[in-house]
Amino acid sequence: MTKYTVMVDGMQCGMCEAHVNDAVRKVFPVQKVTSSHRKGETVILSEAPIDEAHLRQVIGDTGYTVTSVSSQPWEKKGLFSLLKS
């Protein structure tokens, strides 16, 4: 699974967050997507790779501007993974 952190400019409220989340969910097969207008970011968890150019276009079509996209491998950290350490 991959965690994408997308910096988004222009979100001002919870409804803005919902617009971005809905747009991402409609186009990409994501496990989870959350946005924060206060942080100016959207975090996406996806098993399938996401094309950055397409992601920028999808969010841009909602009226917001993507300023950066970063990705990193992600593993769910639960109680049992903590016990293995």
PDB file of C-alpha atoms in Angstrom:
ATOM      1  CA  MET A   1       0.000   0.000   0.000  1.00  0.00           C
ATOM      2  CA  THR A   2       1.160   3.538  -0.723  1.00  0.00           C
ATOM      3  CA  LYS A   3       0.456   6.743   1.192  1.00  0.00           C
ATOM      4  CA  TYR A   4       0.173   9.857  -0.976  1.00  0.00           C
ATOM      5  CA  THR A   5       0.388  13.268   0.665  1.00  0.00           C
ATOM      6  CA  VAL A   6      -1.003  15.956  -1.609  1.00  0.00           C
ATOM      7  CA  MET A   7      -0.613  19.621  -0.718  1.00  0.00           C
ATOM      8  CA  VAL A   8      -3.752  21.412  -1.915  1.00  0.00           C
ATOM      9  CA  ASP A   9      -4.147  25.185  -2.103  1.00  0.00           C
ATOM     10  CA  GLY A  10      -7.560  26.831  -1.902  1.00  0.00           C
ATOM     11  CA  MET A  11      -9.491  24.661   0.566  1.00  0.00           C
ATOM     12  CA  GLN A  12     -11.256  26.924   3.072  1.00  0.00           C
ATOM     13  CA  CYS A  13     -13.731  24.709   4.930  1.00  0.00           C
ATOM     14  CA  GLY A  14     -15.056  21.225   5.559  1.00  0.00           C
ATOM     15  CA  MET A  15     -17.154  21.346   2.402  1.00  0.00           C
ATOM     16  CA  CYS A  16     -13.987  22.000   0.376  1.00  0.00           C
ATOM     17  CA  GLU A  17     -12.452  18.905   1.961  1.00  0.00           C
ATOM     18  CA  ALA A  18     -15.517  16.870   0.985  1.00  0.00           C
ATOM     19  CA  HIS A  19     -15.327  18.090  -2.654  1.00  0.00           C
ATOM     20  CA  VAL A  20     -11.700  16.967  -2.938  1.00  0.00           C
ATOM     21  CA  ASN A  21     -12.346  13.634  -1.185  1.00  0.00           C
ATOM     22  CA  ASP A  22     -15.353  12.850  -3.395  1.00  0.00           C
ATOM     23  CA  ALA A  23     -13.463  13.729  -6.587  1.00  0.00           C
ATOM     24  CA  VAL A  24     -10.572  11.427  -5.643  1.00  0.00           C
ATOM     25  CA  ARG A  25     -12.901   8.562  -4.646  1.00  0.00           C
ATOM     26  CA  LYS A  26     -14.846   8.775  -7.928  1.00  0.00           C
ATOM     27  CA  VAL A  27     -11.751   8.418 -10.102  1.00  0.00           C
ATOM     28  CA  PHE A  28      -9.256   6.301  -8.155  1.00  0.00           C
ATOM     29  CA  PRO A  29      -9.717   2.957  -6.325  1.00  0.00           C
ATOM     30  CA  VAL A  30      -8.467   4.225  -2.959  1.00  0.00           C
ATOM     31  CA  GLN A  31      -8.645   2.581   0.458  1.00  0.00           C
ATOM     32  CA  LYS A  32      -8.947   5.888   2.307  1.00  0.00           C
ATOM     33  CA  VAL A  33      -8.840   9.605   1.559  1.00  0.00           C
ATOM     34  CA  THR A  34      -8.891  12.446   4.089  1.00  0.00           C
ATOM     35  CA  SER A  35      -8.400  16.166   3.610  1.00  0.00           C
ATOM     36  CA  SER A  36      -7.614  19.015   5.982  1.00  0.00           C
ATOM     37  CA  HIS A  37      -8.221  22.607   4.955  1.00  0.00           C
ATOM     38  CA  ARG A  38      -6.224  23.778   7.984  1.00  0.00           C
ATOM     39  CA  LYS A  39      -3.136  21.813   6.917  1.00  0.00           C
ATOM     40  CA  GLY A  40      -3.845  22.325   3.215  1.00  0.00           C
ATOM     41  CA  GLU A  41      -3.365  18.653   2.495  1.00  0.00           C
ATOM     42  CA  THR A  42      -5.077  15.509   1.310  1.00  0.00           C
ATOM     43  CA  VAL A  43      -3.804  12.091   2.386  1.00  0.00           C
ATOM     44  CA  ILE A  44      -4.637   9.090   0.200  1.00  0.00           C
ATOM     45  CA  LEU A  45      -4.045   5.408   0.938  1.00  0.00           C
ATOM     46  CA  SER A  46      -4.103   3.223  -2.150  1.00  0.00           C
ATOM     47  CA  GLU A  47      -3.061  -0.300  -3.076  1.00  0.00           C
ATOM     48  CA  ALA A  48      -2.889   0.612  -6.776  1.00  0.00           C
ATOM     49  CA  PRO A  49      -0.412   3.218  -8.044  1.00  0.00           C
ATOM     50  CA  ILE A  50      -1.911   6.665  -8.688  1.00  0.00           C
ATOM     51  CA  ASP A  51      -0.750   8.694 -11.675  1.00  0.00           C
ATOM     52  CA  GLU A  52       0.385  12.073 -10.313  1.00  0.00           C
ATOM     53  CA  ALA A  53      -0.571  14.048 -13.429  1.00  0.00           C
ATOM     54  CA  HIS A  54      -4.079  12.558 -13.421  1.00  0.00           C
ATOM     55  CA  LEU A  55      -4.420  13.216  -9.677  1.00  0.00           C
ATOM     56  CA  ARG A  56      -3.419  16.857 -10.195  1.00  0.00           C
ATOM     57  CA  GLN A  57      -6.008  17.168 -12.983  1.00  0.00           C
ATOM     58  CA  VAL A  58      -8.821  15.572 -10.951  1.00  0.00           C
ATOM     59  CA  ILE A  59      -8.229  17.871  -7.969  1.00  0.00           C
ATOM     60  CA  GLY A  60      -7.652  20.856 -10.265  1.00  0.00           C
ATOM     61  CA  ASP A  61     -11.027  20.225 -11.924  1.00  0.00           C
ATOM     62  CA  THR A  62     -12.679  20.800  -8.521  1.00  0.00           C
ATOM     63  CA  GLY A  63     -11.215  24.323  -8.410  1.00  0.00           C
ATOM     64  CA  TYR A  64      -8.247  23.716  -6.113  1.00  0.00           C
ATOM     65  CA  THR A  65      -4.538  23.744  -6.908  1.00  0.00           C
ATOM     66  CA  VAL A  66      -2.156  20.897  -6.147  1.00  0.00           C
ATOM     67  CA  THR A  67       1.181  22.361  -5.099  1.00  0.00           C
ATOM     68  CA  SER A  68       3.017  19.083  -4.428  1.00  0.00           C
ATOM     69  CA  VAL A  69       2.565  15.318  -4.299  1.00  0.00           C
ATOM     70  CA  SER A  70       4.734  12.934  -2.311  1.00  0.00           C
ATOM     71  CA  SER A  71       4.394   9.201  -1.795  1.00  0.00           C
ATOM     72  CA  GLN A  72       5.831   6.609   0.520  1.00  0.00           C
ATOM     73  CA  PRO A  73       5.213   2.945   1.320  1.00  0.00           C
ATOM     74  CA  TRP A  74       2.643   2.515   4.094  1.00  0.00           C
ATOM     75  CA  GLU A  75       1.847  -0.350   6.431  1.00  0.00           C
ATOM     76  CA  LYS A  76      -1.023  -0.408   8.852  1.00  0.00           C
ATOM     77  CA  LYS A  77       0.326  -0.191  12.366  1.00  0.00           C
ATOM     78  CA  GLY A  78      -1.834  -2.086  14.807  1.00  0.00           C
ATOM     79  CA  LEU A  79      -1.400  -3.703  18.173  1.00  0.00           C
ATOM     80  CA  PHE A  80       0.176  -6.872  16.772  1.00  0.00           C
ATOM     81  CA  SER A  81       2.817  -4.997  14.752  1.00  0.00           C
ATOM     82  CA  LEU A  82       3.824  -3.156  17.918  1.00  0.00           C
ATOM     83  CA  LEU A  83       4.232  -6.449  19.802  1.00  0.00           C
ATOM     84  CA  LYS A  84       6.656  -7.775  17.151  1.00  0.00           C
ATOM     85  CA  SER A  85       9.111  -4.937  17.790  1.00  0.00           C
TER      86      SER A  85
END
